[in-house]
Short mmCIF file of C-alpha atoms in Angstrom, two decimals:
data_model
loop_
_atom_site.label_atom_id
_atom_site.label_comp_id
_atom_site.label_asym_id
_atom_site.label_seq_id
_atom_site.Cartn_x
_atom_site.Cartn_y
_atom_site.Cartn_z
CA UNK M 17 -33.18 149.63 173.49
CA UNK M 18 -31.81 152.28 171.14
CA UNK M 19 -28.24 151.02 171.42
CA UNK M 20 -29.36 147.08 170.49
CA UNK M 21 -31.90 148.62 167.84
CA UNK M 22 -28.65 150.22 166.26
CA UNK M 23 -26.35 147.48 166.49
CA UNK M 24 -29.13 145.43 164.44
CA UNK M 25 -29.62 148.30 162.03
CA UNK M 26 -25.85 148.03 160.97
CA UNK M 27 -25.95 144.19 160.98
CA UNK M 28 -28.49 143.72 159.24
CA UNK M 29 -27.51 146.52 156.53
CA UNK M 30 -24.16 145.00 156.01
CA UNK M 31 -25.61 141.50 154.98
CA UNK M 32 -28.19 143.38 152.81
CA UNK M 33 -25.63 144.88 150.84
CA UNK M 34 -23.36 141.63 151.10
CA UNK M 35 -26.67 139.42 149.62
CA UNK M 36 -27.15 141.54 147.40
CA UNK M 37 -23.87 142.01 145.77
CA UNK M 38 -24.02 138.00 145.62
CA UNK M 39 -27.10 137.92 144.14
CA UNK M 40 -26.19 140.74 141.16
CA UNK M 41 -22.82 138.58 140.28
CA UNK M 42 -24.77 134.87 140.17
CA UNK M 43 -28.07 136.66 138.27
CA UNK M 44 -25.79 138.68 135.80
CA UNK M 45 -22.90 136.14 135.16
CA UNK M 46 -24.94 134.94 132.06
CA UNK M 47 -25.26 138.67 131.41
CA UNK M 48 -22.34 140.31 131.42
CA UNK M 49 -19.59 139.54 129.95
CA UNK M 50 -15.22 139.69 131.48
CA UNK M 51 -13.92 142.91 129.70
CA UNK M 52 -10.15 143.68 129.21
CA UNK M 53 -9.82 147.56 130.45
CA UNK M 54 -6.80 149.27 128.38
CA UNK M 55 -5.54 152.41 129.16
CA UNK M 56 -2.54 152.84 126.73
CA UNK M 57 -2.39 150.95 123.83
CA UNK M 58 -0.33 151.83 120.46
CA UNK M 59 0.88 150.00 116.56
CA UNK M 60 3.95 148.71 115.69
CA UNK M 61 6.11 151.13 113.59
CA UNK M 62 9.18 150.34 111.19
CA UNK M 63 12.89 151.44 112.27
CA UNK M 64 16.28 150.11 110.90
CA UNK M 65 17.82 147.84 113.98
CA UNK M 66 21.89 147.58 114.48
CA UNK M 67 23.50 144.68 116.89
CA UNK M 68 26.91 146.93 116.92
CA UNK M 69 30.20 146.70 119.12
CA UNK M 70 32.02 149.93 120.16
CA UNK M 71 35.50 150.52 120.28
CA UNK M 72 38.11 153.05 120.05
CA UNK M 73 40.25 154.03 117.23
CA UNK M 74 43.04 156.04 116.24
CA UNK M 75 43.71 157.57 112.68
CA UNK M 76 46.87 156.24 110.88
CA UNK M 77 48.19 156.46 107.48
CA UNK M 78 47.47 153.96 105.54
CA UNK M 79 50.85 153.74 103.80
CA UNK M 80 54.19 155.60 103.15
CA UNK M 81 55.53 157.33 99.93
CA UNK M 82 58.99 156.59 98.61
CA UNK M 83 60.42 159.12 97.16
CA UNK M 84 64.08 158.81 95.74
CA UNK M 85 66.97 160.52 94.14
CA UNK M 86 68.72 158.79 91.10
CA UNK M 87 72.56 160.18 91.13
CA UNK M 88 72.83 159.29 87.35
CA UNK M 89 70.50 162.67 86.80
CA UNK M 90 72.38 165.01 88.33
CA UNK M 91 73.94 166.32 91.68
CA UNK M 92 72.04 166.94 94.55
CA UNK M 93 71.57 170.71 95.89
CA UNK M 94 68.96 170.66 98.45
CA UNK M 95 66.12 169.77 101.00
CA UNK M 96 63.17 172.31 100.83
CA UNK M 97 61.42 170.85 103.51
CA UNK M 98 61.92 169.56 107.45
CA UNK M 99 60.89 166.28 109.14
CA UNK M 100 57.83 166.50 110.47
CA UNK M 101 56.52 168.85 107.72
CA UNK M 102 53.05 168.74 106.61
CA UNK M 103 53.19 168.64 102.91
CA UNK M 104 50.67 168.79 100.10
CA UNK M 105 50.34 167.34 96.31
CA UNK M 106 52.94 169.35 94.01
CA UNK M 107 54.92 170.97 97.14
CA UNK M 108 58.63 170.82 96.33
CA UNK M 109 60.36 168.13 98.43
CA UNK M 110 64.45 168.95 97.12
CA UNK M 111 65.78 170.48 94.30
CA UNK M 112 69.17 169.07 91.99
CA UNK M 113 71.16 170.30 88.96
CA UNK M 114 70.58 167.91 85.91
CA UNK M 115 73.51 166.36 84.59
CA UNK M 116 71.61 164.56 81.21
CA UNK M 117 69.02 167.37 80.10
CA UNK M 118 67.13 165.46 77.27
CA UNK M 119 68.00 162.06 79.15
CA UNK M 120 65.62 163.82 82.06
CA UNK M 121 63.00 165.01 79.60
CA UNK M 122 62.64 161.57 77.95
CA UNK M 123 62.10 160.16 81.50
CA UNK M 124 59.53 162.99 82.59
CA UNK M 125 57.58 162.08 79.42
CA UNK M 126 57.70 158.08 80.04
CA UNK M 127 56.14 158.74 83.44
CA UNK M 128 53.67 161.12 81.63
CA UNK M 129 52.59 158.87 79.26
CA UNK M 130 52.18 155.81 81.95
CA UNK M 131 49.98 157.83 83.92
CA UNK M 132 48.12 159.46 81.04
CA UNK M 133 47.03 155.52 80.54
CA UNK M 134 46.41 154.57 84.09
CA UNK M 135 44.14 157.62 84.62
CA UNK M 136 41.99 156.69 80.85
CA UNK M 137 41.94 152.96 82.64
CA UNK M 138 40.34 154.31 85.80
CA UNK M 139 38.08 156.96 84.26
CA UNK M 140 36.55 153.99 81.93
CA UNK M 141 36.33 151.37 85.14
CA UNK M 142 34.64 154.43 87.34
CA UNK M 143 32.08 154.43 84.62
CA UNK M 144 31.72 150.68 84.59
CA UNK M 145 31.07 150.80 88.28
CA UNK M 146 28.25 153.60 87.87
CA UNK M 147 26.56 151.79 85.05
CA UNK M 148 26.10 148.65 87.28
CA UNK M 149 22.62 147.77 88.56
CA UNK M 150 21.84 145.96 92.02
CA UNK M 151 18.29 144.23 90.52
CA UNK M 152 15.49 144.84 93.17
CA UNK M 153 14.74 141.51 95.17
CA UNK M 154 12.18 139.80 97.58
CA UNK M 155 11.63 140.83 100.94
CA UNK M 156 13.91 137.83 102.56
CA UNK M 157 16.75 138.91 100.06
CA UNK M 158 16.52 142.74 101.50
CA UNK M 159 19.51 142.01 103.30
CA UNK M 160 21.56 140.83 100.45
CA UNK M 161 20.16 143.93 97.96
CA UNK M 162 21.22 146.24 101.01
CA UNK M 163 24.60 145.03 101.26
CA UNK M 164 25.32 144.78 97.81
CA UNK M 165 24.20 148.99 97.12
CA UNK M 166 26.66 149.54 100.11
CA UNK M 167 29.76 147.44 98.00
CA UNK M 168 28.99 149.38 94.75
CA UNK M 169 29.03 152.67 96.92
CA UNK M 170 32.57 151.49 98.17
CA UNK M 171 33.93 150.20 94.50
CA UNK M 172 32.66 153.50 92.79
CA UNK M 173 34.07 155.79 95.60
CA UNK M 174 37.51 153.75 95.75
CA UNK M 175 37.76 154.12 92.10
CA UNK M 176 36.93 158.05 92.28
CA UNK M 177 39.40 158.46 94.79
CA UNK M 178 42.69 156.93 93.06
CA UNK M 179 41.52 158.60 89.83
CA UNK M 180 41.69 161.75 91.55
CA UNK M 181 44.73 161.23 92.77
CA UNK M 182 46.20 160.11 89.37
CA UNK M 183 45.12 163.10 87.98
CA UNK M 184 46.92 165.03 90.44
CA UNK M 185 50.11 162.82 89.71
CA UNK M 186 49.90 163.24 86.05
CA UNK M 187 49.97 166.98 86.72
CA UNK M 188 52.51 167.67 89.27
CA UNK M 189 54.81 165.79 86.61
CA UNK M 190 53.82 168.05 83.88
CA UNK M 191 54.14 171.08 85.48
CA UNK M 192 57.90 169.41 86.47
CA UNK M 193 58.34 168.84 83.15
CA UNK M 194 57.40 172.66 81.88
CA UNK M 195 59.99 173.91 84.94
CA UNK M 196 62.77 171.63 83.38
CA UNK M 197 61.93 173.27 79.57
CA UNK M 198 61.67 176.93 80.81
CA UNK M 199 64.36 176.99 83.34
CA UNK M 200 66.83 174.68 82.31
CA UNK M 201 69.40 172.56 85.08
CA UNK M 202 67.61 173.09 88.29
CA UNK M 203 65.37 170.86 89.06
CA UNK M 204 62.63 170.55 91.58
CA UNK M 205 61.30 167.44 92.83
CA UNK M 206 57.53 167.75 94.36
CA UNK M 207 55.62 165.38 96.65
CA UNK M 208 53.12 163.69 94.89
CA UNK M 209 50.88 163.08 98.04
CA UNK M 210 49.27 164.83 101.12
CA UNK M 211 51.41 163.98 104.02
CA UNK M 212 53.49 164.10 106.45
CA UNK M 213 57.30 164.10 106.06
CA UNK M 214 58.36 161.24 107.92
CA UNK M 215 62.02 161.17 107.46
CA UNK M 216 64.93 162.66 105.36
CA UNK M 217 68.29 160.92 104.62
CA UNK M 218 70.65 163.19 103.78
CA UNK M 219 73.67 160.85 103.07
CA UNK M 220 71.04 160.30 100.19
CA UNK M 221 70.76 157.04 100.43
CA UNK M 222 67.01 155.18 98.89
CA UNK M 223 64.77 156.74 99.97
CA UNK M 224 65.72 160.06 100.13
CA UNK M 225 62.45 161.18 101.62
CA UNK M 226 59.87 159.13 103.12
CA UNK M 227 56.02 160.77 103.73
CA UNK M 228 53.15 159.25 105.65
CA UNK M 229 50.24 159.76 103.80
CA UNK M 230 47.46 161.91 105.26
CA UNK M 231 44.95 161.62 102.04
CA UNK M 232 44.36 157.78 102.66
CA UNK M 233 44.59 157.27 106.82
CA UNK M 234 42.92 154.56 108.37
CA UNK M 235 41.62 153.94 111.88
CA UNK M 236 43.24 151.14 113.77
CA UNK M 237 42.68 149.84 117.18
CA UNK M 238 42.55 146.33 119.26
CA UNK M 239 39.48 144.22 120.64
CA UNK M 240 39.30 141.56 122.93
CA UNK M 241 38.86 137.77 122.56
CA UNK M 242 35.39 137.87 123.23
CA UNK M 243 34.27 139.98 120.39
CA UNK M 244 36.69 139.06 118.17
CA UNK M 245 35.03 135.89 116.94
CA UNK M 246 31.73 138.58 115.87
CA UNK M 247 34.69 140.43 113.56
CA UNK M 248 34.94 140.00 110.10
CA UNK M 249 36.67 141.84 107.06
CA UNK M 250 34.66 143.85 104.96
CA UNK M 251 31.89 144.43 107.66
CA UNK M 252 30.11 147.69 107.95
CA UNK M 253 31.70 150.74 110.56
CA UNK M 254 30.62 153.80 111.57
CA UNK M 255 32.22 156.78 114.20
CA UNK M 256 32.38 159.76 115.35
CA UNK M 257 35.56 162.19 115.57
CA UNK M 258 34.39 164.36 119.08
CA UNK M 259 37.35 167.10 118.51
CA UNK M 260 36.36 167.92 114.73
CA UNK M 261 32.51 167.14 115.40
CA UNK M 262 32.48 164.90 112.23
CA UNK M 263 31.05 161.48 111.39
CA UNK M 264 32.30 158.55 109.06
CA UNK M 265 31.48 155.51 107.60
CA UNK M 266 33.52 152.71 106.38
CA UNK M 267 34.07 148.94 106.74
CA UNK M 268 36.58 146.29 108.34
CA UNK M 269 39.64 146.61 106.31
CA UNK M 270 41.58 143.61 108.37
CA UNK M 271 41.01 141.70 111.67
CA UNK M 272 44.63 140.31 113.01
CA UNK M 273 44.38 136.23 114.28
CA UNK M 274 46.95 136.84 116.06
CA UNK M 275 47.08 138.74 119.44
CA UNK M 276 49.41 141.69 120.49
CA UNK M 277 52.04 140.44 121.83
CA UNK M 278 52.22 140.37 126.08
CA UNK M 279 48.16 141.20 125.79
CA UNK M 280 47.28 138.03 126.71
CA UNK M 281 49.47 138.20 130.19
CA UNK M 282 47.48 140.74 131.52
CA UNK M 283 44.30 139.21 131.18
CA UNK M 284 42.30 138.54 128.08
CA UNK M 285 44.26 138.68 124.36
CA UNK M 286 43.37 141.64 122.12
CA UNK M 287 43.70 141.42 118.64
CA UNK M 288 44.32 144.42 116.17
CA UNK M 289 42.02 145.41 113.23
CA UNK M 290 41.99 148.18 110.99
CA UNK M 291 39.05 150.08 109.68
CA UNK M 292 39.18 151.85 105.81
CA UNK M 293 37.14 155.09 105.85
CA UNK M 294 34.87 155.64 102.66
CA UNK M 295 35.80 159.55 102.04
CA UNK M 296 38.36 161.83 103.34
CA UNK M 297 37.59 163.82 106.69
CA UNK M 298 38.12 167.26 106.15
CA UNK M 299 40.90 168.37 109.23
CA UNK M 300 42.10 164.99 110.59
CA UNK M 301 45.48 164.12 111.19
CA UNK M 302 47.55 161.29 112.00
CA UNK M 303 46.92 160.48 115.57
CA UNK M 304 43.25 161.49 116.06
CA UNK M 305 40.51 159.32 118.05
CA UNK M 306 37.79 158.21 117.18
CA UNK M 307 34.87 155.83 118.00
CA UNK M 308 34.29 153.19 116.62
CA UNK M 309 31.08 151.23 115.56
CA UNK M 310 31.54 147.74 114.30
CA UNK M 311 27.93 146.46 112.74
CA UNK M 312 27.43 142.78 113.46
CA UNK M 313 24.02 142.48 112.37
CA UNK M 314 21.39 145.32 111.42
CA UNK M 315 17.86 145.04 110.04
CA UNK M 316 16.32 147.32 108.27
CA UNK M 317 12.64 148.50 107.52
CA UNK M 318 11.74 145.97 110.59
CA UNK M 319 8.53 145.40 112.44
CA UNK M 320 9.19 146.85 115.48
CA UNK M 321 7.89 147.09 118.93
CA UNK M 322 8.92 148.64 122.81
CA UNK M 323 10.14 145.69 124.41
CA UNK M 324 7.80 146.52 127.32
CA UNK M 325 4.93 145.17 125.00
CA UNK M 326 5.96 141.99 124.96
CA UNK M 327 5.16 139.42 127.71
CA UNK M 328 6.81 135.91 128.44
CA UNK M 329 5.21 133.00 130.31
CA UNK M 330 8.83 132.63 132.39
CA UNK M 331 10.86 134.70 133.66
CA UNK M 332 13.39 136.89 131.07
CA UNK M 333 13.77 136.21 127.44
CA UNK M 334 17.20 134.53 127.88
CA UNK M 335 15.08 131.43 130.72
CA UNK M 336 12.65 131.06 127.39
CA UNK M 337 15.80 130.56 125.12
CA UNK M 338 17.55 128.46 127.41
CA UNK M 339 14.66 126.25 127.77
CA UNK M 340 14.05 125.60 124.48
CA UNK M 341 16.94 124.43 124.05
CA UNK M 342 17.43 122.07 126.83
CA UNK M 343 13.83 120.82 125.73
CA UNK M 344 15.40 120.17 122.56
CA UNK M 345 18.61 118.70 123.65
CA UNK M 346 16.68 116.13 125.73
CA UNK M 347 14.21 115.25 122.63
CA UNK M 348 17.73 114.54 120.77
CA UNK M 349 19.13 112.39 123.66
CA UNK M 350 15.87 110.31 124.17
CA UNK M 351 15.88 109.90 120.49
CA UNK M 352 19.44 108.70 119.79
CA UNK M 353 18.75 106.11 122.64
CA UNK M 354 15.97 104.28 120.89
CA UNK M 355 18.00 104.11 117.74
CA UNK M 356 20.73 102.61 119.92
CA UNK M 357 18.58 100.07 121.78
CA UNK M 358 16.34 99.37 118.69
CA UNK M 359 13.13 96.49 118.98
CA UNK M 360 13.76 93.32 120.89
CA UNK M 361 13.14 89.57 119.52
CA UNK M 362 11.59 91.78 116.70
CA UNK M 363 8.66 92.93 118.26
CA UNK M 364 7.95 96.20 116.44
CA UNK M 365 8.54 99.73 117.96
CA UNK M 366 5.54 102.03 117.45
CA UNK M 367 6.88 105.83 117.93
CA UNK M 368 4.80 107.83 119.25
CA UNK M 369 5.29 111.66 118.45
CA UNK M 370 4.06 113.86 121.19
CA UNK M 371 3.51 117.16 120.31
CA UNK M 372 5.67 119.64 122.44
CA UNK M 373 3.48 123.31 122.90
CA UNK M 374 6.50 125.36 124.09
CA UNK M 375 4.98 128.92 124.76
CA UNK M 376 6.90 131.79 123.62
CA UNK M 377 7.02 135.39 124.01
CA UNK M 378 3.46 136.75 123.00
CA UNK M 379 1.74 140.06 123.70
CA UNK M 380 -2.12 141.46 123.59
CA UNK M 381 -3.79 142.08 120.39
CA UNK M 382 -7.11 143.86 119.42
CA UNK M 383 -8.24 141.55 116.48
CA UNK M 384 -10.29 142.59 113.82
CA UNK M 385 -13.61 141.45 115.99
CA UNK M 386 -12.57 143.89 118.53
CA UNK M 387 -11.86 141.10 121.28
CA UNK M 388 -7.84 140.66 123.09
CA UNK M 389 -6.28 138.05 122.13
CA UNK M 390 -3.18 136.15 123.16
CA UNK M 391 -0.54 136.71 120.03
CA UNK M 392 2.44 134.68 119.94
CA UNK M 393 5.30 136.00 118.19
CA UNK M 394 8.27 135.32 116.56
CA UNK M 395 11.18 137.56 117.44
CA UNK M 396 14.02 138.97 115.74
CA UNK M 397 16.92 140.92 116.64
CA UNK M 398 17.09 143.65 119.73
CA UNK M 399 18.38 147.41 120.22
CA UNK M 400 18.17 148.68 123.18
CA UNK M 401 14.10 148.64 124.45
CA UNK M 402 13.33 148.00 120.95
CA UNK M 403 12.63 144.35 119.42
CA UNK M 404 12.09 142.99 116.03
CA UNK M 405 9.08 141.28 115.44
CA UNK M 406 9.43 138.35 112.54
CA UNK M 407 5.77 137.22 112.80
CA UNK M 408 2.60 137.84 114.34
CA UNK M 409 2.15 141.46 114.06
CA UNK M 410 1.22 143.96 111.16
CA UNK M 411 1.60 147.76 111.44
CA UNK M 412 -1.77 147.58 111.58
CA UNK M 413 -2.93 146.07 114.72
CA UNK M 414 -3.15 147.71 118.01
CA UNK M 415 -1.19 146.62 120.54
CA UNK M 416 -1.57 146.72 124.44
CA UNK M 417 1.13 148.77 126.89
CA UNK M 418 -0.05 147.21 130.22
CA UNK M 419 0.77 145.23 132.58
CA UNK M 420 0.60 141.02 131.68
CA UNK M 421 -2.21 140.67 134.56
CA UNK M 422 -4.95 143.01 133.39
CA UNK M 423 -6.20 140.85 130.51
CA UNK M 424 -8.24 138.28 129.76
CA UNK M 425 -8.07 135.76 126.34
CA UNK M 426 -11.22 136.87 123.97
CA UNK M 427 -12.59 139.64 126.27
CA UNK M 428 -13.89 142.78 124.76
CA UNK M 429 -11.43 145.74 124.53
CA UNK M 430 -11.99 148.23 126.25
CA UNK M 431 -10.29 152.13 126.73
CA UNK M 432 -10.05 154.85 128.99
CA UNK M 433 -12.81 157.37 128.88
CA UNK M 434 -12.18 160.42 126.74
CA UNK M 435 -15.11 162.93 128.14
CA UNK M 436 -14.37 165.26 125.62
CA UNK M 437 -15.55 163.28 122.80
CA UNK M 438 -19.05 162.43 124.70
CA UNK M 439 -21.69 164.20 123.69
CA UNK M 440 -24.32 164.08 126.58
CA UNK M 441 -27.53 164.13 124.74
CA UNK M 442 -26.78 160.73 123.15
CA UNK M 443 -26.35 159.61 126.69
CA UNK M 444 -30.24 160.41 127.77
CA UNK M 445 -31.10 158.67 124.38
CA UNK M 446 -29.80 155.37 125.65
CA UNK M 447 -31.81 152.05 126.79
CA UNK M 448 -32.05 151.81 130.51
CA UNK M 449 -31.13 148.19 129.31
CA UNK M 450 -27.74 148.66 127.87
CA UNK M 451 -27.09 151.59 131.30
CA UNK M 452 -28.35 149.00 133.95
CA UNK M 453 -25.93 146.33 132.22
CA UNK M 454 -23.08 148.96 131.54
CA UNK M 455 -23.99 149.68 135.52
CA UNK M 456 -23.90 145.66 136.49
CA UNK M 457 -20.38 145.32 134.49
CA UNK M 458 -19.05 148.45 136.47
CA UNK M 459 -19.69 146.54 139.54
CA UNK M 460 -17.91 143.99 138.21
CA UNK M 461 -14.96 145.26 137.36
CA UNK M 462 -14.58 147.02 140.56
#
């Protein structure tokens, strides 16, 4: 008897509690209300986004100086300086014994006076180029305000640069010309650039020394044919120099549209390009590597959000793209054939336009009544885990990190438990009411 007496116990226990768990979700389902439990949740924040490609680069000079040896002056002494030389403004390149004394004065002075001109030129465009103002514009036109500070930048450092260097032209000469006055015949002829002697000719022939410049280099390098069509000149660039621990900014002096020659045997063609650095880098030399960022598109001041955050109602954002426009290309096709067939024996064609609801990324929003909601959103560019958000978000709003599943459309918003904040004697002070139903919708959630 006591074995069957506790076999019914148990049975008869289990449906109890079985019943009665039925019974609390039918009575209470008018009662208690589907909740949305979130345990992290966050707001949208504004960073600057950059779609960049990265290359490699090497530092080059951008061009060579000529310098040459008229015979008519005078006769030729000597070199005062070796190939391979590194060579500063106003070092002394070769030295000769003037043959015309006031013929080489007059021409000292003529190149004096040129330059004297060029640099007053420069010095009154470098002030035209500082007095210009990029007017402030609307928030779509951000883009085109940014981009236009960044070509005033360039114009007004570009012009700063050859000024400078003008300057230091103008007085290598004169101090040539104060040499020739105070020591007569022998004459010393000084470089008129940073470089690096290239080459010497000593049967004297034009040029008589030839320097590669080291105060204007550039960074070249090749890319491939796949991201050669995002390449374009004048297009922002940015690196890093590892061995000197230096950074630099610049833009896309010149993108070749033609390939290196043999590249394309061994696979894909490459295609050269050349990147113009804004300032000198203190300690770089001809030959030097460098990364190299090429900016294809950047945002800045953008709505943005972890990529996490955002759910789609397929599988992967590049499905919901492709979709879309399939869905679109077969709206086309079906509409080009009815303007093709056209109405028969002139019965009349009514069109009807369906509406197409193509859902798109979206993620889960606390609204201002405190319930989740279902946002839809319209998305911008990407960086890494971070996405642009074009529409559908403010800074405001609170956004959930969780999971797509735990959510329900309109529920109440709910958060973890911070037990620190509780303060226990407001919890005796509540309605057995609002604890039974807080009780009921624990059940529930379980």
């Amino acid at each position: 008897m006591k074995t069957k007496t506790k076999v019914w116990t148990v049975c008869l226990t289990t449906t109890l509690l079985v019943m009665a768990n039925i019974i609390l979700v039918v009575l209470s389902e008018d009662e208690v209300e589907r909740k949305s439990y979130i345990s992290k949740w966050d707001t949208p924040f504004t960073a600057d986004l950059e779609n960049a490609i990265a290359e490699e680069g090497v530092f080059q000079p951008s061009s060579e100086e000529h310098v040459y040896f008229d015979k008519d002056l005078g006769s030729f002494k000597q070199f005062l300086v070796e190939e391979g030389e590194e060579v500063e403004l106003g070092d002394p390149l070769f030295e000769y014994v003037i043959r015309d004394y006031w013929g080489t004065v007059t021409q000292l002075e003529s190149q004096i006076s040129g330059l004297e001109e060029e640099v007053e030129a420069l010095e009154d465009y470098v002030d035209d180029v500082e007095d210009i103002e990029v007017p402030d514009t609307e928030e779509p036109d951000a883009r085109a305000f940014a981009d236009a500070e960044v070509n005033k930048d360039h114009a007004e450092a570009e012009a700063e640069k050859e000024l400078a260097l003008k300057e230091a032209q103008l007085e290598a000469l004169e101090d040539q010309l104060d040499e020739i006055e105070e020591y007569g015949q022998v004459i010393e002829v000084s470089s008129l650039v940073n470089g690096t002697v290239k080459e010497l000719d000593h049967t004297l022939e034009d040029p008589a020394v030839t320097i590669a410049r080291s105060d204007q280099l550039i960074l070249a390098g090749d890319i491939d044919e796949q991201n050669r069509v995002d390449i374009q000149e004048g297009m922002k660039a940015r690196g890093t120099i590892e061995k000197l621990e230096q950074s630099w900014e610049g833009q896309v002096g010149a993108a070749d549209e033609f390939p290196i020659e043999g590249s394309s045997e061994l696979g894909d063609s490459s295609y050269p390009y050349v990147v113009e650095v804004n300032e000198s880098i203190d300690g770089v030399l001809p030959g030097y590597h460098s990364t190299v960022y090429l900016t294809v598109e950047e945002v800045q001041d953008a709505i943005t959000v972890y990529q996490n955050w955002i759910h789609l109602p397929i599988d992967g954002m590049e499905d919901f793209v492709s979709d879309q426009k399939l869905e679109d290309e077969v709206l086309e096709e079906e509409s080009e054939e009815v303007q093709e067939d056209g109405p028969d024996d002139g019965e009349e064609v009514e069109q009807v336009e369906e509406e197409v609801v193509v859902e798109g990324p979206y993620a889960w929003v606390m609204n201002d009544l405190g319930l989740v909601e279902k946002r839809y959103l319209s998305l911008g560019m990407d960086e890494y885990n971070l996405q642009e958000v074009q529409e559908g978000l403010t800074l405001e709003e609170w956004v959930a990190d969780e999971p797509n599943e735990e959510f329900y459309e309109g529920t109440s918003f709910l958060t973890s438990l911070e037990a620190e904040r509780i303060h226990w004697t407001d919890v005796k002070s509540l309605d057995k009411g609002v604890m039974w139903e807080y009780a009921k919708m624990g059940l529930l959630m379980r």
